[in-house]
Amino acid sequence: MIRMPMTASAISRPLAMIASLLVAASLLGQSSRYLLGYDHVKGLVPLFNVDGERNLPTFFAVILLLLAAALLACIAMLERQRACAHFRSWALLSAGFLFLAYDEAFLVHEQLNRIRFLPSRSGLLHFAWVVPAIVGVLVLSLVFLRFFLHLDGRTRRAFALAAALFLGGAIGLEVVSGVHGEWRGFANLTDALLATAEEALEMAGVIVFIHALIEYLREQYRELHLVFEPGTVPAAGEASEDARTSGGASFLP
């Protein structure tokens, strides 16, 4: 068994670098599309478009959300073991991030855009899904208020920053994009830049949140290790199902 100590920076820095490279590649692609007229470039432009579907940025965003969900589930289990009163809140957050990962992969929220809350050209609610999203955020803010206040100051600030970045992109810039799109159109460089900024803020918010979760684990449980358990090879004549074990990796405090 191999135990590798983990730090928040060892995880968040590579994630931030990958996110930055994806955003840069997307900007280059959209510049090529709208300034030079090359909207495909052997498939590279849609492959790296952060506002696209089922491409590298989407896959990376799903991985980020799943990693956050896994860390939250780990904290929930550990908090339950020590009879923490708020372990259900950690578990609920984990379920929420699993849903966000599913939504990122399959664009569930896009189905709500068929609804019209205000007349056309209003702009503010062009993307209708932001209405239930805002309501949901307000409700969840009340639900998690006690949980949020019981956290230490450093964790609270990190969680608040992560939420501000994520929601500022997902909802704030989505509204701005709707206003701009209704008046200036959507197929242009400005709209592409707004969409890129939106996705960049979302990824930044999740990465900050992941960093904060790992810091919380290290502060509460002193050390965090990534444990590799290689599979054992059964001796000759011991090829039964019980004798076979597979390798794997896991997080352990």
mmCIF file with all atom_site columns, C-alpha atoms in Angstrom, residues 49-250:
data_model
loop_
_atom_site.group_PDB
_atom_site.id
_atom_site.type_symbol
_atom_site.label_atom_id
_atom_site.label_alt_id
_atom_site.label_comp_id
_atom_site.label_asym_id
_atom_site.label_entity_id
_atom_site.label_seq_id
_atom_site.pdbx_PDB_ins_code
_atom_site.Cartn_x
_atom_site.Cartn_y
_atom_site.Cartn_z
_atom_site.occupancy
_atom_site.B_iso_or_equiv
_atom_site.pdbx_formal_charge
_atom_site.auth_seq_id
_atom_site.auth_comp_id
_atom_site.auth_asym_id
_atom_site.auth_atom_id
_atom_site.pdbx_PDB_model_num
ATOM 1   C CA . ASN A 1 49  ? -15.280 25.794  -27.145 1.00 0.00 ? 49  ASN A CA 1
ATOM 2   C CA . VAL A 1 50  ? -16.106 26.222  -23.440 1.00 0.00 ? 50  VAL A CA 1
ATOM 3   C CA . ASP A 1 51  ? -19.678 27.096  -24.398 1.00 0.00 ? 51  ASP A CA 1
ATOM 4   C CA . GLY A 1 52  ? -20.028 23.944  -26.502 1.00 0.00 ? 52  GLY A CA 1
ATOM 5   C CA . GLU A 1 53  ? -21.522 20.569  -25.679 1.00 0.00 ? 53  GLU A CA 1
ATOM 6   C CA . ARG A 1 54  ? -19.869 17.184  -25.148 1.00 0.00 ? 54  ARG A CA 1
ATOM 7   C CA . ASN A 1 55  ? -16.327 18.406  -25.730 1.00 0.00 ? 55  ASN A CA 1
ATOM 8   C CA . LEU A 1 56  ? -13.144 18.717  -23.640 1.00 0.00 ? 56  LEU A CA 1
ATOM 9   C CA . PRO A 1 57  ? -14.245 21.711  -21.506 1.00 0.00 ? 57  PRO A CA 1
ATOM 10  C CA . THR A 1 58  ? -17.572 19.991  -20.760 1.00 0.00 ? 58  THR A CA 1
ATOM 11  C CA . PHE A 1 59  ? -15.773 16.798  -19.743 1.00 0.00 ? 59  PHE A CA 1
ATOM 12  C CA . PHE A 1 60  ? -13.412 18.781  -17.508 1.00 0.00 ? 60  PHE A CA 1
ATOM 13  C CA . ALA A 1 61  ? -16.288 20.708  -15.894 1.00 0.00 ? 61  ALA A CA 1
ATOM 14  C CA . VAL A 1 62  ? -18.082 17.425  -15.129 1.00 0.00 ? 62  VAL A CA 1
ATOM 15  C CA . ILE A 1 63  ? -14.899 16.014  -13.576 1.00 0.00 ? 63  ILE A CA 1
ATOM 16  C CA . LEU A 1 64  ? -14.575 19.105  -11.355 1.00 0.00 ? 64  LEU A CA 1
ATOM 17  C CA . LEU A 1 65  ? -18.141 18.779  -10.114 1.00 0.00 ? 65  LEU A CA 1
ATOM 18  C CA . LEU A 1 66  ? -17.759 15.038  -9.487  1.00 0.00 ? 66  LEU A CA 1
ATOM 19  C CA . LEU A 1 67  ? -14.533 15.646  -7.547  1.00 0.00 ? 67  LEU A CA 1
ATOM 20  C CA . ALA A 1 68  ? -16.309 18.213  -5.373  1.00 0.00 ? 68  ALA A CA 1
ATOM 21  C CA . ALA A 1 69  ? -19.178 15.757  -4.827  1.00 0.00 ? 69  ALA A CA 1
ATOM 22  C CA . ALA A 1 70  ? -16.716 13.008  -3.818  1.00 0.00 ? 70  ALA A CA 1
ATOM 23  C CA . LEU A 1 71  ? -14.925 15.267  -1.335  1.00 0.00 ? 71  LEU A CA 1
ATOM 24  C CA . LEU A 1 72  ? -18.249 16.359  0.164   1.00 0.00 ? 72  LEU A CA 1
ATOM 25  C CA . ALA A 1 73  ? -19.336 12.714  0.499   1.00 0.00 ? 73  ALA A CA 1
ATOM 26  C CA . CYS A 1 74  ? -16.021 11.899  2.205   1.00 0.00 ? 74  CYS A CA 1
ATOM 27  C CA . ILE A 1 75  ? -16.516 14.751  4.683   1.00 0.00 ? 75  ILE A CA 1
ATOM 28  C CA . ALA A 1 76  ? -20.125 13.678  5.306   1.00 0.00 ? 76  ALA A CA 1
ATOM 29  C CA . MET A 1 77  ? -19.021 10.141  6.201   1.00 0.00 ? 77  MET A CA 1
ATOM 30  C CA . LEU A 1 78  ? -16.224 11.344  8.458   1.00 0.00 ? 78  LEU A CA 1
ATOM 31  C CA . GLU A 1 79  ? -18.471 13.882  10.195  1.00 0.00 ? 79  GLU A CA 1
ATOM 32  C CA . ARG A 1 80  ? -21.086 11.190  10.763  1.00 0.00 ? 80  ARG A CA 1
ATOM 33  C CA . GLN A 1 81  ? -18.468 8.954   12.381  1.00 0.00 ? 81  GLN A CA 1
ATOM 34  C CA . ARG A 1 82  ? -17.720 11.615  14.939  1.00 0.00 ? 82  ARG A CA 1
ATOM 35  C CA . ALA A 1 83  ? -21.436 12.409  15.412  1.00 0.00 ? 83  ALA A CA 1
ATOM 36  C CA . CYS A 1 84  ? -21.301 15.890  13.930  1.00 0.00 ? 84  CYS A CA 1
ATOM 37  C CA . ALA A 1 85  ? -24.733 17.502  13.855  1.00 0.00 ? 85  ALA A CA 1
ATOM 38  C CA . HIS A 1 86  ? -24.243 18.861  10.336  1.00 0.00 ? 86  HIS A CA 1
ATOM 39  C CA . PHE A 1 87  ? -23.184 15.697  8.497   1.00 0.00 ? 87  PHE A CA 1
ATOM 40  C CA . ARG A 1 88  ? -26.515 15.665  6.628   1.00 0.00 ? 88  ARG A CA 1
ATOM 41  C CA . SER A 1 89  ? -25.733 19.108  5.221   1.00 0.00 ? 89  SER A CA 1
ATOM 42  C CA . TRP A 1 90  ? -22.452 17.809  3.792   1.00 0.00 ? 90  TRP A CA 1
ATOM 43  C CA . ALA A 1 91  ? -24.302 14.832  2.309   1.00 0.00 ? 91  ALA A CA 1
ATOM 44  C CA . LEU A 1 92  ? -26.971 17.089  0.792   1.00 0.00 ? 92  LEU A CA 1
ATOM 45  C CA . LEU A 1 93  ? -24.285 19.273  -0.756  1.00 0.00 ? 93  LEU A CA 1
ATOM 46  C CA . SER A 1 94  ? -22.677 16.179  -2.238  1.00 0.00 ? 94  SER A CA 1
ATOM 47  C CA . ALA A 1 95  ? -25.995 15.180  -3.820  1.00 0.00 ? 95  ALA A CA 1
ATOM 48  C CA . GLY A 1 96  ? -26.382 18.721  -5.148  1.00 0.00 ? 96  GLY A CA 1
ATOM 49  C CA . PHE A 1 97  ? -23.013 18.601  -6.873  1.00 0.00 ? 97  PHE A CA 1
ATOM 50  C CA . LEU A 1 98  ? -23.852 15.219  -8.362  1.00 0.00 ? 98  LEU A CA 1
ATOM 51  C CA . PHE A 1 99  ? -26.939 16.839  -9.877  1.00 0.00 ? 99  PHE A CA 1
ATOM 52  C CA . LEU A 1 100 ? -24.845 19.760  -11.160 1.00 0.00 ? 100 LEU A CA 1
ATOM 53  C CA . ALA A 1 101 ? -22.489 17.269  -12.832 1.00 0.00 ? 101 ALA A CA 1
ATOM 54  C CA . TYR A 1 102 ? -25.455 15.509  -14.441 1.00 0.00 ? 102 TYR A CA 1
ATOM 55  C CA . ASP A 1 103 ? -26.880 18.848  -15.563 1.00 0.00 ? 103 ASP A CA 1
ATOM 56  C CA . GLU A 1 104 ? -23.517 19.917  -16.998 1.00 0.00 ? 104 GLU A CA 1
ATOM 57  C CA . ALA A 1 105 ? -23.307 16.716  -19.004 1.00 0.00 ? 105 ALA A CA 1
ATOM 58  C CA . PHE A 1 106 ? -26.913 16.613  -20.250 1.00 0.00 ? 106 PHE A CA 1
ATOM 59  C CA . LEU A 1 107 ? -28.010 20.307  -20.106 1.00 0.00 ? 107 LEU A CA 1
ATOM 60  C CA . VAL A 1 108 ? -31.155 19.666  -18.080 1.00 0.00 ? 108 VAL A CA 1
ATOM 61  C CA . HIS A 1 109 ? -31.608 23.356  -17.239 1.00 0.00 ? 109 HIS A CA 1
ATOM 62  C CA . GLU A 1 110 ? -31.730 24.272  -20.929 1.00 0.00 ? 110 GLU A CA 1
ATOM 63  C CA . GLN A 1 111 ? -35.193 22.707  -21.151 1.00 0.00 ? 111 GLN A CA 1
ATOM 64  C CA . LEU A 1 112 ? -36.530 25.577  -19.014 1.00 0.00 ? 112 LEU A CA 1
ATOM 65  C CA . ASN A 1 113 ? -35.559 28.123  -21.650 1.00 0.00 ? 113 ASN A CA 1
ATOM 66  C CA . ARG A 1 114 ? -38.757 27.280  -23.545 1.00 0.00 ? 114 ARG A CA 1
ATOM 67  C CA . ILE A 1 115 ? -40.693 29.185  -20.876 1.00 0.00 ? 115 ILE A CA 1
ATOM 68  C CA . ARG A 1 116 ? -41.268 32.935  -21.316 1.00 0.00 ? 116 ARG A CA 1
ATOM 69  C CA . PHE A 1 117 ? -41.655 35.036  -18.139 1.00 0.00 ? 117 PHE A CA 1
ATOM 70  C CA . LEU A 1 118 ? -41.436 38.413  -19.894 1.00 0.00 ? 118 LEU A CA 1
ATOM 71  C CA . PRO A 1 119 ? -42.152 39.576  -23.452 1.00 0.00 ? 119 PRO A CA 1
ATOM 72  C CA . SER A 1 120 ? -39.502 39.080  -26.106 1.00 0.00 ? 120 SER A CA 1
ATOM 73  C CA . ARG A 1 121 ? -36.758 41.729  -26.232 1.00 0.00 ? 121 ARG A CA 1
ATOM 74  C CA . SER A 1 122 ? -36.864 42.108  -22.453 1.00 0.00 ? 122 SER A CA 1
ATOM 75  C CA . GLY A 1 123 ? -33.436 40.539  -22.388 1.00 0.00 ? 123 GLY A CA 1
ATOM 76  C CA . LEU A 1 124 ? -33.196 40.101  -18.623 1.00 0.00 ? 124 LEU A CA 1
ATOM 77  C CA . LEU A 1 125 ? -34.967 36.759  -18.680 1.00 0.00 ? 125 LEU A CA 1
ATOM 78  C CA . HIS A 1 126 ? -34.062 35.585  -22.156 1.00 0.00 ? 126 HIS A CA 1
ATOM 79  C CA . PHE A 1 127 ? -32.642 32.462  -20.525 1.00 0.00 ? 127 PHE A CA 1
ATOM 80  C CA . ALA A 1 128 ? -35.719 31.487  -18.525 1.00 0.00 ? 128 ALA A CA 1
ATOM 81  C CA . TRP A 1 129 ? -33.933 28.902  -16.384 1.00 0.00 ? 129 TRP A CA 1
ATOM 82  C CA . VAL A 1 130 ? -32.334 31.696  -14.315 1.00 0.00 ? 130 VAL A CA 1
ATOM 83  C CA . VAL A 1 131 ? -35.703 32.378  -12.611 1.00 0.00 ? 131 VAL A CA 1
ATOM 84  C CA . PRO A 1 132 ? -36.019 28.985  -10.867 1.00 0.00 ? 132 PRO A CA 1
ATOM 85  C CA . ALA A 1 133 ? -32.242 29.069  -10.359 1.00 0.00 ? 133 ALA A CA 1
ATOM 86  C CA . ILE A 1 134 ? -32.425 32.349  -8.430  1.00 0.00 ? 134 ILE A CA 1
ATOM 87  C CA . VAL A 1 135 ? -35.367 31.063  -6.381  1.00 0.00 ? 135 VAL A CA 1
ATOM 88  C CA . GLY A 1 136 ? -33.459 27.858  -5.688  1.00 0.00 ? 136 GLY A CA 1
ATOM 89  C CA . VAL A 1 137 ? -30.374 29.775  -4.567  1.00 0.00 ? 137 VAL A CA 1
ATOM 90  C CA . LEU A 1 138 ? -32.437 31.876  -2.158  1.00 0.00 ? 138 LEU A CA 1
ATOM 91  C CA . VAL A 1 139 ? -34.145 28.816  -0.685  1.00 0.00 ? 139 VAL A CA 1
ATOM 92  C CA . LEU A 1 140 ? -30.888 26.895  -0.323  1.00 0.00 ? 140 LEU A CA 1
ATOM 93  C CA . SER A 1 141 ? -29.261 29.930  1.289   1.00 0.00 ? 141 SER A CA 1
ATOM 94  C CA . LEU A 1 142 ? -31.872 29.774  4.044   1.00 0.00 ? 142 LEU A CA 1
ATOM 95  C CA . VAL A 1 143 ? -31.627 25.986  4.358   1.00 0.00 ? 143 VAL A CA 1
ATOM 96  C CA . PHE A 1 144 ? -27.832 26.038  4.717   1.00 0.00 ? 144 PHE A CA 1
ATOM 97  C CA . LEU A 1 145 ? -27.564 29.242  6.787   1.00 0.00 ? 145 LEU A CA 1
ATOM 98  C CA . ARG A 1 146 ? -26.995 27.494  10.143  1.00 0.00 ? 146 ARG A CA 1
ATOM 99  C CA . PHE A 1 147 ? -24.540 25.074  8.554   1.00 0.00 ? 147 PHE A CA 1
ATOM 100 C CA . PHE A 1 148 ? -22.648 27.947  6.922   1.00 0.00 ? 148 PHE A CA 1
ATOM 101 C CA . LEU A 1 149 ? -22.441 29.937  10.156  1.00 0.00 ? 149 LEU A CA 1
ATOM 102 C CA . HIS A 1 150 ? -21.075 26.990  12.135  1.00 0.00 ? 150 HIS A CA 1
ATOM 103 C CA . LEU A 1 151 ? -18.039 26.729  9.838   1.00 0.00 ? 151 LEU A CA 1
ATOM 104 C CA . ASP A 1 152 ? -14.791 28.390  10.848  1.00 0.00 ? 152 ASP A CA 1
ATOM 105 C CA . GLY A 1 153 ? -14.104 31.831  9.403   1.00 0.00 ? 153 GLY A CA 1
ATOM 106 C CA . ARG A 1 154 ? -11.520 30.698  6.860   1.00 0.00 ? 154 ARG A CA 1
ATOM 107 C CA . THR A 1 155 ? -13.794 28.022  5.426   1.00 0.00 ? 155 THR A CA 1
ATOM 108 C CA . ARG A 1 156 ? -16.767 30.411  5.359   1.00 0.00 ? 156 ARG A CA 1
ATOM 109 C CA . ARG A 1 157 ? -14.807 32.971  3.368   1.00 0.00 ? 157 ARG A CA 1
ATOM 110 C CA . ALA A 1 158 ? -13.583 30.351  0.903   1.00 0.00 ? 158 ALA A CA 1
ATOM 111 C CA . PHE A 1 159 ? -17.086 28.931  0.442   1.00 0.00 ? 159 PHE A CA 1
ATOM 112 C CA . ALA A 1 160 ? -18.507 32.444  -0.042  1.00 0.00 ? 160 ALA A CA 1
ATOM 113 C CA . LEU A 1 161 ? -15.849 33.262  -2.667  1.00 0.00 ? 161 LEU A CA 1
ATOM 114 C CA . ALA A 1 162 ? -16.507 29.980  -4.480  1.00 0.00 ? 162 ALA A CA 1
ATOM 115 C CA . ALA A 1 163 ? -20.270 30.640  -4.514  1.00 0.00 ? 163 ALA A CA 1
ATOM 116 C CA . ALA A 1 164 ? -19.783 34.224  -5.707  1.00 0.00 ? 164 ALA A CA 1
ATOM 117 C CA . LEU A 1 165 ? -17.570 33.102  -8.603  1.00 0.00 ? 165 LEU A CA 1
ATOM 118 C CA . PHE A 1 166 ? -19.807 30.214  -9.635  1.00 0.00 ? 166 PHE A CA 1
ATOM 119 C CA . LEU A 1 167 ? -23.130 32.033  -9.341  1.00 0.00 ? 167 LEU A CA 1
ATOM 120 C CA . GLY A 1 168 ? -21.687 35.224  -10.808 1.00 0.00 ? 168 GLY A CA 1
ATOM 121 C CA . GLY A 1 169 ? -20.834 33.249  -13.905 1.00 0.00 ? 169 GLY A CA 1
ATOM 122 C CA . ALA A 1 170 ? -23.732 30.809  -14.068 1.00 0.00 ? 170 ALA A CA 1
ATOM 123 C CA . ILE A 1 171 ? -26.488 33.327  -13.331 1.00 0.00 ? 171 ILE A CA 1
ATOM 124 C CA . GLY A 1 172 ? -25.004 36.835  -13.424 1.00 0.00 ? 172 GLY A CA 1
ATOM 125 C CA . LEU A 1 173 ? -23.238 36.621  -16.783 1.00 0.00 ? 173 LEU A CA 1
ATOM 126 C CA . GLU A 1 174 ? -26.046 34.483  -18.176 1.00 0.00 ? 174 GLU A CA 1
ATOM 127 C CA . VAL A 1 175 ? -28.417 37.416  -17.606 1.00 0.00 ? 175 VAL A CA 1
ATOM 128 C CA . VAL A 1 176 ? -25.921 39.827  -19.159 1.00 0.00 ? 176 VAL A CA 1
ATOM 129 C CA . SER A 1 177 ? -25.536 37.505  -22.124 1.00 0.00 ? 177 SER A CA 1
ATOM 130 C CA . GLY A 1 178 ? -29.314 37.381  -22.549 1.00 0.00 ? 178 GLY A CA 1
ATOM 131 C CA . VAL A 1 179 ? -29.589 41.176  -22.569 1.00 0.00 ? 179 VAL A CA 1
ATOM 132 C CA . HIS A 1 180 ? -26.742 41.506  -25.061 1.00 0.00 ? 180 HIS A CA 1
ATOM 133 C CA . GLY A 1 181 ? -28.027 38.693  -27.249 1.00 0.00 ? 181 GLY A CA 1
ATOM 134 C CA . GLU A 1 182 ? -31.556 40.049  -27.530 1.00 0.00 ? 182 GLU A CA 1
ATOM 135 C CA . TRP A 1 183 ? -30.284 43.429  -28.715 1.00 0.00 ? 183 TRP A CA 1
ATOM 136 C CA . ARG A 1 184 ? -27.087 42.583  -30.577 1.00 0.00 ? 184 ARG A CA 1
ATOM 137 C CA . GLY A 1 185 ? -27.538 38.936  -31.518 1.00 0.00 ? 185 GLY A CA 1
ATOM 138 C CA . PHE A 1 186 ? -25.840 35.802  -30.248 1.00 0.00 ? 186 PHE A CA 1
ATOM 139 C CA . ALA A 1 187 ? -23.570 34.753  -33.117 1.00 0.00 ? 187 ALA A CA 1
ATOM 140 C CA . ASN A 1 188 ? -20.812 37.326  -32.574 1.00 0.00 ? 188 ASN A CA 1
ATOM 141 C CA . LEU A 1 189 ? -17.489 37.728  -30.794 1.00 0.00 ? 189 LEU A CA 1
ATOM 142 C CA . THR A 1 190 ? -18.893 39.694  -27.846 1.00 0.00 ? 190 THR A CA 1
ATOM 143 C CA . ASP A 1 191 ? -21.391 36.945  -27.085 1.00 0.00 ? 191 ASP A CA 1
ATOM 144 C CA . ALA A 1 192 ? -18.605 34.352  -27.345 1.00 0.00 ? 192 ALA A CA 1
ATOM 145 C CA . LEU A 1 193 ? -16.466 36.375  -24.914 1.00 0.00 ? 193 LEU A CA 1
ATOM 146 C CA . LEU A 1 194 ? -19.356 36.620  -22.441 1.00 0.00 ? 194 LEU A CA 1
ATOM 147 C CA . ALA A 1 195 ? -19.953 32.875  -22.676 1.00 0.00 ? 195 ALA A CA 1
ATOM 148 C CA . THR A 1 196 ? -16.245 32.199  -22.165 1.00 0.00 ? 196 THR A CA 1
ATOM 149 C CA . ALA A 1 197 ? -16.129 34.462  -19.110 1.00 0.00 ? 197 ALA A CA 1
ATOM 150 C CA . GLU A 1 198 ? -19.221 32.727  -17.735 1.00 0.00 ? 198 GLU A CA 1
ATOM 151 C CA . GLU A 1 199 ? -17.716 29.255  -18.043 1.00 0.00 ? 199 GLU A CA 1
ATOM 152 C CA . ALA A 1 200 ? -14.354 30.451  -16.708 1.00 0.00 ? 200 ALA A CA 1
ATOM 153 C CA . LEU A 1 201 ? -16.003 31.842  -13.569 1.00 0.00 ? 201 LEU A CA 1
ATOM 154 C CA . GLU A 1 202 ? -17.932 28.613  -13.051 1.00 0.00 ? 202 GLU A CA 1
ATOM 155 C CA . MET A 1 203 ? -14.768 26.510  -13.272 1.00 0.00 ? 203 MET A CA 1
ATOM 156 C CA . ALA A 1 204 ? -12.907 28.945  -11.014 1.00 0.00 ? 204 ALA A CA 1
ATOM 157 C CA . GLY A 1 205 ? -15.682 28.737  -8.424  1.00 0.00 ? 205 GLY A CA 1
ATOM 158 C CA . VAL A 1 206 ? -15.617 24.940  -8.327  1.00 0.00 ? 206 VAL A CA 1
ATOM 159 C CA . ILE A 1 207 ? -11.801 24.856  -8.117  1.00 0.00 ? 207 ILE A CA 1
ATOM 160 C CA . VAL A 1 208 ? -11.828 27.330  -5.205  1.00 0.00 ? 208 VAL A CA 1
ATOM 161 C CA . PHE A 1 209 ? -14.469 25.138  -3.543  1.00 0.00 ? 209 PHE A CA 1
ATOM 162 C CA . ILE A 1 210 ? -12.385 21.988  -4.050  1.00 0.00 ? 210 ILE A CA 1
ATOM 163 C CA . HIS A 1 211 ? -9.377  23.768  -2.545  1.00 0.00 ? 211 HIS A CA 1
ATOM 164 C CA . ALA A 1 212 ? -11.464 24.805  0.464   1.00 0.00 ? 212 ALA A CA 1
ATOM 165 C CA . LEU A 1 213 ? -12.818 21.267  0.963   1.00 0.00 ? 213 LEU A CA 1
ATOM 166 C CA . ILE A 1 214 ? -9.336  19.747  0.992   1.00 0.00 ? 214 ILE A CA 1
ATOM 167 C CA . GLU A 1 215 ? -8.164  22.436  3.414   1.00 0.00 ? 215 GLU A CA 1
ATOM 168 C CA . TYR A 1 216 ? -11.131 21.645  5.657   1.00 0.00 ? 216 TYR A CA 1
ATOM 169 C CA . LEU A 1 217 ? -10.269 17.941  5.610   1.00 0.00 ? 217 LEU A CA 1
ATOM 170 C CA . ARG A 1 218 ? -6.643  18.638  6.488   1.00 0.00 ? 218 ARG A CA 1
ATOM 171 C CA . GLU A 1 219 ? -7.563  21.022  9.301   1.00 0.00 ? 219 GLU A CA 1
ATOM 172 C CA . GLN A 1 220 ? -10.190 18.749  10.829  1.00 0.00 ? 220 GLN A CA 1
ATOM 173 C CA . TYR A 1 221 ? -8.389  15.431  10.328  1.00 0.00 ? 221 TYR A CA 1
ATOM 174 C CA . ARG A 1 222 ? -4.768  16.637  10.349  1.00 0.00 ? 222 ARG A CA 1
ATOM 175 C CA . GLU A 1 223 ? -3.556  14.792  7.242   1.00 0.00 ? 223 GLU A CA 1
ATOM 176 C CA . LEU A 1 224 ? -5.028  13.674  3.956   1.00 0.00 ? 224 LEU A CA 1
ATOM 177 C CA . HIS A 1 225 ? -3.483  10.854  1.943   1.00 0.00 ? 225 HIS A CA 1
ATOM 178 C CA . LEU A 1 226 ? -4.078  9.388   -1.462  1.00 0.00 ? 226 LEU A CA 1
ATOM 179 C CA . VAL A 1 227 ? -3.810  5.634   -0.882  1.00 0.00 ? 227 VAL A CA 1
ATOM 180 C CA . PHE A 1 228 ? -2.930  3.185   -3.647  1.00 0.00 ? 228 PHE A CA 1
ATOM 181 C CA . GLU A 1 229 ? -3.638  -0.469  -2.968  1.00 0.00 ? 229 GLU A CA 1
ATOM 182 C CA . PRO A 1 230 ? -2.129  -2.707  -5.663  1.00 0.00 ? 230 PRO A CA 1
ATOM 183 C CA . GLY A 1 231 ? -3.895  -6.009  -6.309  1.00 0.00 ? 231 GLY A CA 1
ATOM 184 C CA . THR A 1 232 ? -2.460  -9.162  -4.850  1.00 0.00 ? 232 THR A CA 1
ATOM 185 C CA . VAL A 1 233 ? -1.508  -12.018 -7.116  1.00 0.00 ? 233 VAL A CA 1
ATOM 186 C CA . PRO A 1 234 ? -2.816  -15.393 -5.894  1.00 0.00 ? 234 PRO A CA 1
ATOM 187 C CA . ALA A 1 235 ? -0.396  -18.259 -5.601  1.00 0.00 ? 235 ALA A CA 1
ATOM 188 C CA . ALA A 1 236 ? -0.565  -21.212 -7.982  1.00 0.00 ? 236 ALA A CA 1
ATOM 189 C CA . GLY A 1 237 ? -3.716  -23.227 -7.452  1.00 0.00 ? 237 GLY A CA 1
ATOM 190 C CA . GLU A 1 238 ? -5.456  -20.341 -5.590  1.00 0.00 ? 238 GLU A CA 1
ATOM 191 C CA . ALA A 1 239 ? -7.466  -18.834 -8.402  1.00 0.00 ? 239 ALA A CA 1
ATOM 192 C CA . SER A 1 240 ? -10.788 -18.750 -6.568  1.00 0.00 ? 240 SER A CA 1
ATOM 193 C CA . GLU A 1 241 ? -12.990 -15.632 -6.564  1.00 0.00 ? 241 GLU A CA 1
ATOM 194 C CA . ASP A 1 242 ? -12.161 -14.947 -2.918  1.00 0.00 ? 242 ASP A CA 1
ATOM 195 C CA . ALA A 1 243 ? -8.443  -15.086 -3.605  1.00 0.00 ? 243 ALA A CA 1
ATOM 196 C CA . ARG A 1 244 ? -8.584  -12.351 -6.249  1.00 0.00 ? 244 ARG A CA 1
ATOM 197 C CA . THR A 1 245 ? -8.408  -8.698  -5.138  1.00 0.00 ? 245 THR A CA 1
ATOM 198 C CA . SER A 1 246 ? -8.187  -5.691  -7.374  1.00 0.00 ? 246 SER A CA 1
ATOM 199 C CA . GLY A 1 247 ? -6.062  -2.612  -6.951  1.00 0.00 ? 247 GLY A CA 1
ATOM 200 C CA . GLY A 1 248 ? -7.403  0.870   -6.468  1.00 0.00 ? 248 GLY A CA 1
ATOM 201 C CA . ALA A 1 249 ? -6.940  4.336   -5.047  1.00 0.00 ? 249 ALA A CA 1
ATOM 202 C CA . SER A 1 250 ? -8.820  6.171   -2.337  1.00 0.00 ? 250 SER A CA 1
#
